[in-house]
GROMACS .gro file of N, CA and C in nm:
model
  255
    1UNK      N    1   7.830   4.319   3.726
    1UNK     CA    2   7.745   4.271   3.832
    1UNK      C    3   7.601   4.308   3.797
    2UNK      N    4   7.499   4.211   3.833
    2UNK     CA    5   7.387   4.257   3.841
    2UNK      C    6   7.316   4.261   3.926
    3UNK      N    7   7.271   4.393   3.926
    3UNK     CA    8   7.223   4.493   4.063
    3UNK      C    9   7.088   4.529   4.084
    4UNK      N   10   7.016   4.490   4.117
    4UNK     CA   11   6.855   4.514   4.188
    4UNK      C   12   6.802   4.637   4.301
    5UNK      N   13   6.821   4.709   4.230
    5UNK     CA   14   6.780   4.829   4.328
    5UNK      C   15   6.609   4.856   4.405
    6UNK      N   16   6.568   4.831   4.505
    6UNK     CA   17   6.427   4.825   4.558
    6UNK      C   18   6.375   4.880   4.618
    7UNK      N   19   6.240   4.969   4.573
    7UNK     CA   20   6.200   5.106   4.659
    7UNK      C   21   6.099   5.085   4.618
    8UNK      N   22   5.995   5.161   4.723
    8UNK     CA   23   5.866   5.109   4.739
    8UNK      C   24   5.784   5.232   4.693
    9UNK      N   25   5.798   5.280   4.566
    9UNK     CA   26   5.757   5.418   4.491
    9UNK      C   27   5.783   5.395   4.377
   10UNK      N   28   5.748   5.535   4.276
   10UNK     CA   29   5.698   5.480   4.151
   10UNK      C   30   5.840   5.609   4.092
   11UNK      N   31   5.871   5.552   4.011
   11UNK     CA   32   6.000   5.596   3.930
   11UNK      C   33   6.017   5.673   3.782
   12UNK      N   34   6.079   5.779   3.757
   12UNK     CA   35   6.115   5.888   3.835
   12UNK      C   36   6.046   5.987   3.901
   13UNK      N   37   6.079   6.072   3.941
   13UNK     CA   38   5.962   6.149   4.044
   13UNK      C   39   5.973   6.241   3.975
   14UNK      N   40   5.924   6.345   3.952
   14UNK     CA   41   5.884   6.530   3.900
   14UNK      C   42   5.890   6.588   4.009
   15UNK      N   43   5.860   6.593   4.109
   15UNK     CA   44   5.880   6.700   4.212
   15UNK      C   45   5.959   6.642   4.292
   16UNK      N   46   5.924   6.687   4.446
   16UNK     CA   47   6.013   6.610   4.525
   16UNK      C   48   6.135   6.489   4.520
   17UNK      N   49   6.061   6.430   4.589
   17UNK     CA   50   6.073   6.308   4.532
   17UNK      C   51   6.227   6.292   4.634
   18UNK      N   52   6.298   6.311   4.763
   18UNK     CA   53   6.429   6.290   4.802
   18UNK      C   54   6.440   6.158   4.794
   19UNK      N   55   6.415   6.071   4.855
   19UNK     CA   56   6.471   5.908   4.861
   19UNK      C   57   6.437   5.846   4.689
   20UNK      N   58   6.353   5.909   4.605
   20UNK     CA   59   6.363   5.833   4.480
   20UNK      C   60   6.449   5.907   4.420
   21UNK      N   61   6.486   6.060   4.456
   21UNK     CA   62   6.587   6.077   4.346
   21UNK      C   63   6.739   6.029   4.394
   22UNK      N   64   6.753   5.970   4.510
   22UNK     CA   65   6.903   5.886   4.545
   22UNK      C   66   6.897   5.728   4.466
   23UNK      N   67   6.765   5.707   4.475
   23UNK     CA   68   6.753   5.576   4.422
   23UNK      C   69   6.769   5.594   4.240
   24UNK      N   70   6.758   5.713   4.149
   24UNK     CA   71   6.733   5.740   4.067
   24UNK      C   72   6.924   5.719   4.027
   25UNK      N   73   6.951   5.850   4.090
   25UNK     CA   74   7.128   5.828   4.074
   25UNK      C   75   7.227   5.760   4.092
   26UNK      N   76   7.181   5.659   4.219
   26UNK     CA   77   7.248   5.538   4.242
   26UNK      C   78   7.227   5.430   4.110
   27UNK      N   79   7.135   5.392   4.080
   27UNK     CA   80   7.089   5.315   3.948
   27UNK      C   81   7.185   5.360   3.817
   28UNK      N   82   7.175   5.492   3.787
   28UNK     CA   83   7.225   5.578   3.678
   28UNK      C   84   7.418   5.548   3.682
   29UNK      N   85   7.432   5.578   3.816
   29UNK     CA   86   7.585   5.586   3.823
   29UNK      C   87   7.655   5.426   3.818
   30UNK      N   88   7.533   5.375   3.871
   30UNK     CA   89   7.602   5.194   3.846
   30UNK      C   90   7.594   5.203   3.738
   31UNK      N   91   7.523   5.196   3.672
   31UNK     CA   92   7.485   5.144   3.490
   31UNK      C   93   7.608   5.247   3.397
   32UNK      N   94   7.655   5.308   3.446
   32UNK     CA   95   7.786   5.400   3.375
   32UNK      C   96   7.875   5.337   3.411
   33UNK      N   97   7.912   5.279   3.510
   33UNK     CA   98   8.029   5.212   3.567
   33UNK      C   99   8.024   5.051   3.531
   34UNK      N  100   7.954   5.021   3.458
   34UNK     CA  101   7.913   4.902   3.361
   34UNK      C  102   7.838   4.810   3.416
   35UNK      N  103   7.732   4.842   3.524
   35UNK     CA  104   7.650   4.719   3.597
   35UNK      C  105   7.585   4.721   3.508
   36UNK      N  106   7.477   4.601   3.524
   36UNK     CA  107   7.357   4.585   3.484
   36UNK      C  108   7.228   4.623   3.603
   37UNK      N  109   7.192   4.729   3.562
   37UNK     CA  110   7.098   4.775   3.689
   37UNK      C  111   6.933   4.757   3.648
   38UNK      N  112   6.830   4.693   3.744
   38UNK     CA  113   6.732   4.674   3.743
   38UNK      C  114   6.661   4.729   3.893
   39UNK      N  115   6.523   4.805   3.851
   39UNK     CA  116   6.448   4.887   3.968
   39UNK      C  117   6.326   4.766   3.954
   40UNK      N  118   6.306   4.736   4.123
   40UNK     CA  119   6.230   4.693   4.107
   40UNK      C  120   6.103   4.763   4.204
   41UNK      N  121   5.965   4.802   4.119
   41UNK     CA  122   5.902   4.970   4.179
   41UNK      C  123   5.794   4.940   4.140
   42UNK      N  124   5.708   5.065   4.175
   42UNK     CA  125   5.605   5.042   4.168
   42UNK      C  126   5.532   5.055   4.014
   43UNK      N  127   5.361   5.006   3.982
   43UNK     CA  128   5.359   5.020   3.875
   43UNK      C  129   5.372   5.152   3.819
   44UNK      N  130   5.359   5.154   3.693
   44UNK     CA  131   5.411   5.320   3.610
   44UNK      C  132   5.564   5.367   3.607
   45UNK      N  133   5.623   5.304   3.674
   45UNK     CA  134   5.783   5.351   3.677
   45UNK      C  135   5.796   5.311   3.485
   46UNK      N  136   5.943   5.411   3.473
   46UNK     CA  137   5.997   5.440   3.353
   46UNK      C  138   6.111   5.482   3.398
   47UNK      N  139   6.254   5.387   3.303
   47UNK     CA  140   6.327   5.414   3.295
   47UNK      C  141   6.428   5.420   3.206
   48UNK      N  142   6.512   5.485   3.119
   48UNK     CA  143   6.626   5.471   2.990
   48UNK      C  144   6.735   5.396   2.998
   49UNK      N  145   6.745   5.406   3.125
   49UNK     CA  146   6.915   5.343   3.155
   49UNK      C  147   6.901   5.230   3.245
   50UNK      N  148   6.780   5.160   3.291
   50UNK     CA  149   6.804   5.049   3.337
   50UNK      C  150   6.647   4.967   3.326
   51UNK      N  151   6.631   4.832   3.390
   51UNK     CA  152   6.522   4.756   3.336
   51UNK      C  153   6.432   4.815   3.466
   52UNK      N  154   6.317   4.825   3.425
   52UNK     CA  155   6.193   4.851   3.544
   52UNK      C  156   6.119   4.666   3.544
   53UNK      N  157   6.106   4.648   3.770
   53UNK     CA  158   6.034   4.515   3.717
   53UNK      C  159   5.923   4.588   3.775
   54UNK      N  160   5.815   4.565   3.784
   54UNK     CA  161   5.726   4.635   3.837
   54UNK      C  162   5.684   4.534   3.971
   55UNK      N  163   5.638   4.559   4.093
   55UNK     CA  164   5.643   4.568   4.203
   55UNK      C  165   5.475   4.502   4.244
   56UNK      N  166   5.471   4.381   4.237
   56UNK     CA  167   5.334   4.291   4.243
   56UNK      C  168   5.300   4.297   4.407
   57UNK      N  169   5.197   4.420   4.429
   57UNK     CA  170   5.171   4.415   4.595
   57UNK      C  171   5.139   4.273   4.661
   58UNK      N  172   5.051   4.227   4.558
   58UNK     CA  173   5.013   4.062   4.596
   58UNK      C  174   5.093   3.937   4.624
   59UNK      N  175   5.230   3.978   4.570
   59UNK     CA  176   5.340   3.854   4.591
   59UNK      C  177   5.447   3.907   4.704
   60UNK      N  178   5.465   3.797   4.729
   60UNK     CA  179   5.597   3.843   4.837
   60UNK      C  180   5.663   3.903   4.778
   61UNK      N  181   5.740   4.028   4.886
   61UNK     CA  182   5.845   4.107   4.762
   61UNK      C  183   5.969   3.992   4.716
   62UNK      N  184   5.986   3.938   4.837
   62UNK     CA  185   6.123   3.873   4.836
   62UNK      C  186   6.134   3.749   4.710
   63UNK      N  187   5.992   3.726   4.664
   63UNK     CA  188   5.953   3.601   4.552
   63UNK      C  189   5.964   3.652   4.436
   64UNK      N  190   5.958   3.792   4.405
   64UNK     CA  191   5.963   3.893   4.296
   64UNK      C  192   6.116   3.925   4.269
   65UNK      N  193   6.229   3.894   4.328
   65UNK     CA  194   6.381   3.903   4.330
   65UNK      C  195   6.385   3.773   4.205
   66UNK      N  196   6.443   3.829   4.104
   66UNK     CA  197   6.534   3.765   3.933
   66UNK      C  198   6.608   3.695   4.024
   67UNK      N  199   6.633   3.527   3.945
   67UNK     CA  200   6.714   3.466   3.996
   67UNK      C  201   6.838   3.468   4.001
   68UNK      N  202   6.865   3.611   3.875
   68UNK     CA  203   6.991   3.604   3.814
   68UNK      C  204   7.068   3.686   3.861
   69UNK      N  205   7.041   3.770   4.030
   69UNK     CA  206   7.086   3.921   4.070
   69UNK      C  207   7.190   3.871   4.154
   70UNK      N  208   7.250   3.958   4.160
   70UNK     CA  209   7.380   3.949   4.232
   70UNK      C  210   7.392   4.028   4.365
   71UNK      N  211   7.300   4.142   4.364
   71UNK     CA  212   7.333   4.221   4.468
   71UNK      C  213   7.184   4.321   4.487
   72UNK      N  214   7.102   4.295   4.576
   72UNK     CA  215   6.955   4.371   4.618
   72UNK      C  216   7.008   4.460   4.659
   73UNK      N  217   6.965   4.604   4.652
   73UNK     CA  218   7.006   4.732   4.756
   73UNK      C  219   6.844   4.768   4.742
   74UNK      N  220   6.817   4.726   4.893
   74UNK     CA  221   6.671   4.792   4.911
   74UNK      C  222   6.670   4.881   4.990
   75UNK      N  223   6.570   4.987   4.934
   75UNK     CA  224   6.578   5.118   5.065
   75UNK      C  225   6.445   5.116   5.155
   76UNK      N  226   6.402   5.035   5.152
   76UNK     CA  227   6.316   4.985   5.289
   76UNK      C  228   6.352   4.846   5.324
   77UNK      N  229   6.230   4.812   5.448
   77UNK     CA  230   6.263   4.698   5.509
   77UNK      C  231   6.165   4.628   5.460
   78UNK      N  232   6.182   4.543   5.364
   78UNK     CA  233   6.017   4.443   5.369
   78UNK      C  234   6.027   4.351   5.469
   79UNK      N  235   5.852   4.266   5.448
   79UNK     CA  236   5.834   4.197   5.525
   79UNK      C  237   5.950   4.080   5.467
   80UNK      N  238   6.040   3.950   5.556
   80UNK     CA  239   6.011   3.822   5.517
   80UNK      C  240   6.207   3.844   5.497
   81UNK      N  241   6.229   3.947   5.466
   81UNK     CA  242   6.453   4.021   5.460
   81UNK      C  243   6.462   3.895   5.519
   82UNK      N  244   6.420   3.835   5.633
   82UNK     CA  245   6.516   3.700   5.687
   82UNK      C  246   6.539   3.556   5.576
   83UNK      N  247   6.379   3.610   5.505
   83UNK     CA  248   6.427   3.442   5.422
   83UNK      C  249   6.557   3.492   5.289
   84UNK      N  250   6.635   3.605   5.309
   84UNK     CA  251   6.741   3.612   5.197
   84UNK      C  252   6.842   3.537   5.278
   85UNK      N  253   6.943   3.490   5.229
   85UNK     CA  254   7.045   3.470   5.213
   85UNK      C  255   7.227   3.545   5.205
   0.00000   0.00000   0.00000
């Protein structure tokens, strides 16, 4: 499956960091269990084990979703969630 994980922060964190480091392990543990996992975050994110898209404030978030995903897990609410499907 390919999996779109979406958080509105920059990836991975050094300190803190609670809601990015769930978003960090959720990503990690799909991609072991054989997804194809993609973060889509803010700019500067870096990641080894899955694709970073970087996170265009200027476009709708929802216009920034790969045509090719199978499954969004966003951990906020953007604007516009009604035009998904």
């Amino acid at each position: 499956m390919n999996i779109l994980i979406v958080n509105n922060s920059k990836l991975p964190v050094i300190y803190y960091g609670g809601t990015q480091r769930v978003v960090w392990y959720l990503g990690k543990i799909l991609q072991r269990l054989g997804h194809k996992v993609s973060f889509l975050v803010e700019k500067g994110s870096k990641c080894d084990f899955a694709t970073i898209i970087e996170r265009n404030p200027e476009v709708d978030l929802i216009d920034q979703i790969p045509s090719d995903i199978d499954l969004v897990h966003f951990h906020f609410i953007p604007k516009g969630l009604e035009r998904l499907q």
